[in-house]
Amino acid sequence: QVQLVESGGGLVQPGESLRLSCAASGFRFSSAVMRWSRQAPGKERDLVAVITSAGSSTNYADSVKGRFTISRDNAKNTVYLQMNSLKPEDTAVYYCSAVYSGSYYWGQGTQVTVSS
């Protein structure tokens, strides 16, 4: 069965950095488009970053462009989100997801809180 497990969330101060990881199993990771999304309390879940299966193309929401970097290691079945210069408005539950064979798979999320 497909499983996506996020880790690396936590509490940081504005301007600091975090790196999230998503460990994938149960599907052909190297053939999947991988994504990071986030959902703040009372708000809709928004797409943050996307990376193609080969890692040759990435896309970011305007709100994080220049600060966040998505990457993947197909040998480790893991996708990462490097988050720099964090702002309070980045506070959310961050979700890893995969698009594979026309289906969408989601992890359970990891909490990121940016506060002083």
mmCIF file of C-alpha atoms in Angstrom:
data_model
loop_
_atom_site.group_PDB
_atom_site.id
_atom_site.type_symbol
_atom_site.label_atom_id
_atom_site.label_comp_id
_atom_site.label_asym_id
_atom_site.label_seq_id
_atom_site.Cartn_x
_atom_site.Cartn_y
_atom_site.Cartn_z
ATOM 1 C CA GLN A 1 0.000 0.000 0.000
ATOM 2 C CA VAL A 2 1.070 3.549 -0.668
ATOM 3 C CA GLN A 3 2.556 5.372 2.274
ATOM 4 C CA LEU A 4 3.945 8.893 2.587
ATOM 5 C CA VAL A 5 5.435 9.932 5.908
ATOM 6 C CA GLU A 6 6.458 13.527 6.539
ATOM 7 C CA SER A 7 8.981 14.597 9.132
ATOM 8 C CA GLY A 8 11.065 17.599 10.093
ATOM 9 C CA GLY A 9 8.414 20.019 11.229
ATOM 10 C CA GLY A 10 8.703 22.039 14.387
ATOM 11 C CA LEU A 11 8.731 25.455 15.996
ATOM 12 C CA VAL A 12 11.137 28.069 14.668
ATOM 13 C CA GLN A 13 11.547 31.816 14.862
ATOM 14 C CA PRO A 14 11.036 34.123 11.892
ATOM 15 C CA GLY A 15 14.037 34.128 9.585
ATOM 16 C CA GLU A 16 15.141 30.633 10.525
ATOM 17 C CA SER A 17 15.111 27.491 8.394
ATOM 18 C CA LEU A 18 13.666 23.998 8.381
ATOM 19 C CA ARG A 19 13.967 21.042 6.071
ATOM 20 C CA LEU A 20 11.021 18.727 5.689
ATOM 21 C CA SER A 21 11.355 15.165 4.479
ATOM 22 C CA CYS A 22 8.805 12.798 2.998
ATOM 23 C CA ALA A 23 9.587 9.098 2.884
ATOM 24 C CA ALA A 24 7.609 7.220 0.249
ATOM 25 C CA SER A 25 6.846 3.552 -0.181
ATOM 26 C CA GLY A 26 4.384 1.258 -1.918
ATOM 27 C CA PHE A 27 4.636 2.725 -5.407
ATOM 28 C CA ARG A 28 7.158 3.530 -8.097
ATOM 29 C CA PHE A 29 8.486 6.716 -6.572
ATOM 30 C CA SER A 30 10.794 7.511 -9.476
ATOM 31 C CA SER A 31 7.800 7.757 -11.829
ATOM 32 C CA ALA A 32 5.719 10.038 -9.639
ATOM 33 C CA VAL A 33 5.299 13.775 -9.554
ATOM 34 C CA MET A 34 5.824 14.848 -5.972
ATOM 35 C CA ARG A 35 4.313 17.844 -4.251
ATOM 36 C CA TRP A 36 4.292 19.781 -1.026
ATOM 37 C CA SER A 37 1.129 21.526 0.091
ATOM 38 C CA ARG A 38 0.175 23.341 3.255
ATOM 39 C CA GLN A 39 -2.936 24.203 5.184
ATOM 40 C CA ALA A 40 -3.200 26.910 7.802
ATOM 41 C CA PRO A 41 -6.046 26.929 10.340
ATOM 42 C CA GLY A 42 -9.266 28.085 8.735
ATOM 43 C CA LYS A 43 -7.765 28.159 5.262
ATOM 44 C CA GLU A 44 -7.842 25.988 2.195
ATOM 45 C CA ARG A 45 -4.993 23.628 1.453
ATOM 46 C CA ASP A 46 -2.615 25.306 -0.988
ATOM 47 C CA LEU A 47 -0.005 23.851 -3.272
ATOM 48 C CA VAL A 48 3.471 25.042 -2.330
ATOM 49 C CA ALA A 49 5.919 23.213 -4.574
ATOM 50 C CA VAL A 50 5.992 20.565 -7.292
ATOM 51 C CA ILE A 51 8.808 18.484 -8.713
ATOM 52 C CA THR A 52 8.723 16.184 -11.714
ATOM 53 C CA SER A 53 9.753 12.554 -11.538
ATOM 54 C CA ALA A 54 13.245 13.188 -12.856
ATOM 55 C CA GLY A 55 13.662 16.318 -10.788
ATOM 56 C CA SER A 56 14.337 18.355 -13.895
ATOM 57 C CA SER A 57 11.481 20.781 -13.365
ATOM 58 C CA THR A 58 10.118 22.512 -10.283
ATOM 59 C CA ASN A 59 7.346 24.969 -9.620
ATOM 60 C CA TYR A 60 6.555 27.109 -6.596
ATOM 61 C CA ALA A 61 3.781 29.222 -5.231
ATOM 62 C CA ASP A 62 4.573 32.916 -5.461
ATOM 63 C CA SER A 63 4.437 33.206 -1.691
ATOM 64 C CA VAL A 64 7.432 30.891 -1.234
ATOM 65 C CA LYS A 65 9.420 31.398 -4.410
ATOM 66 C CA GLY A 66 13.013 32.272 -3.653
ATOM 67 C CA ARG A 67 12.743 30.958 -0.102
ATOM 68 C CA PHE A 68 11.704 27.310 -0.479
ATOM 69 C CA THR A 69 13.356 24.589 -2.533
ATOM 70 C CA ILE A 70 11.864 21.217 -3.380
ATOM 71 C CA SER A 71 14.186 18.348 -4.227
ATOM 72 C CA ARG A 72 14.120 14.572 -4.403
ATOM 73 C CA ASP A 73 16.395 11.609 -4.041
ATOM 74 C CA ASN A 74 14.944 8.781 -6.084
ATOM 75 C CA ALA A 75 17.473 6.315 -4.704
ATOM 76 C CA LYS A 76 16.085 6.988 -1.228
ATOM 77 C CA ASN A 77 12.427 7.378 -2.233
ATOM 78 C CA THR A 78 12.420 10.712 -0.462
ATOM 79 C CA VAL A 79 11.323 14.223 -1.336
ATOM 80 C CA TYR A 80 12.466 17.273 0.594
ATOM 81 C CA LEU A 81 11.351 20.823 1.168
ATOM 82 C CA GLN A 82 14.055 23.226 2.271
ATOM 83 C CA MET A 83 12.425 26.251 3.857
ATOM 84 C CA ASN A 84 14.551 29.334 4.433
ATOM 85 C CA SER A 85 13.723 32.796 5.714
ATOM 86 C CA LEU A 86 10.584 31.503 7.329
ATOM 87 C CA LYS A 87 7.769 33.908 8.097
ATOM 88 C CA PRO A 88 4.862 33.652 10.519
ATOM 89 C CA GLU A 89 2.519 33.295 7.557
ATOM 90 C CA ASP A 90 4.305 30.047 6.665
ATOM 91 C CA THR A 91 2.762 28.462 9.751
ATOM 92 C CA ALA A 92 0.706 25.486 8.605
ATOM 93 C CA VAL A 93 0.491 21.743 8.434
ATOM 94 C CA TYR A 94 2.655 20.679 5.522
ATOM 95 C CA TYR A 95 1.600 17.700 3.444
ATOM 96 C CA CYS A 96 3.533 15.570 1.022
ATOM 97 C CA SER A 97 1.635 14.136 -1.925
ATOM 98 C CA ALA A 98 2.300 12.012 -4.976
ATOM 99 C CA VAL A 99 0.656 11.868 -8.370
ATOM 100 C CA TYR A 100 1.043 8.402 -9.777
ATOM 101 C CA SER A 101 -0.926 6.522 -12.442
ATOM 102 C CA GLY A 102 -3.683 9.100 -12.362
ATOM 103 C CA SER A 103 -4.175 8.879 -8.601
ATOM 104 C CA TYR A 104 -3.269 11.195 -5.747
ATOM 105 C CA TYR A 105 -1.728 10.008 -2.508
ATOM 106 C CA TRP A 106 -1.282 12.067 0.641
ATOM 107 C CA GLY A 107 0.731 11.899 3.799
ATOM 108 C CA GLN A 108 -0.635 12.792 7.209
ATOM 109 C CA GLY A 109 1.234 16.067 7.472
ATOM 110 C CA THR A 110 3.781 17.694 9.734
ATOM 111 C CA GLN A 111 3.263 20.893 11.698
ATOM 112 C CA VAL A 112 5.436 23.921 11.014
ATOM 113 C CA THR A 113 5.067 26.863 13.362
ATOM 114 C CA VAL A 114 6.939 30.115 12.815
ATOM 115 C CA SER A 115 6.653 32.394 15.798
ATOM 116 C CA SER A 116 8.722 34.633 18.010
#
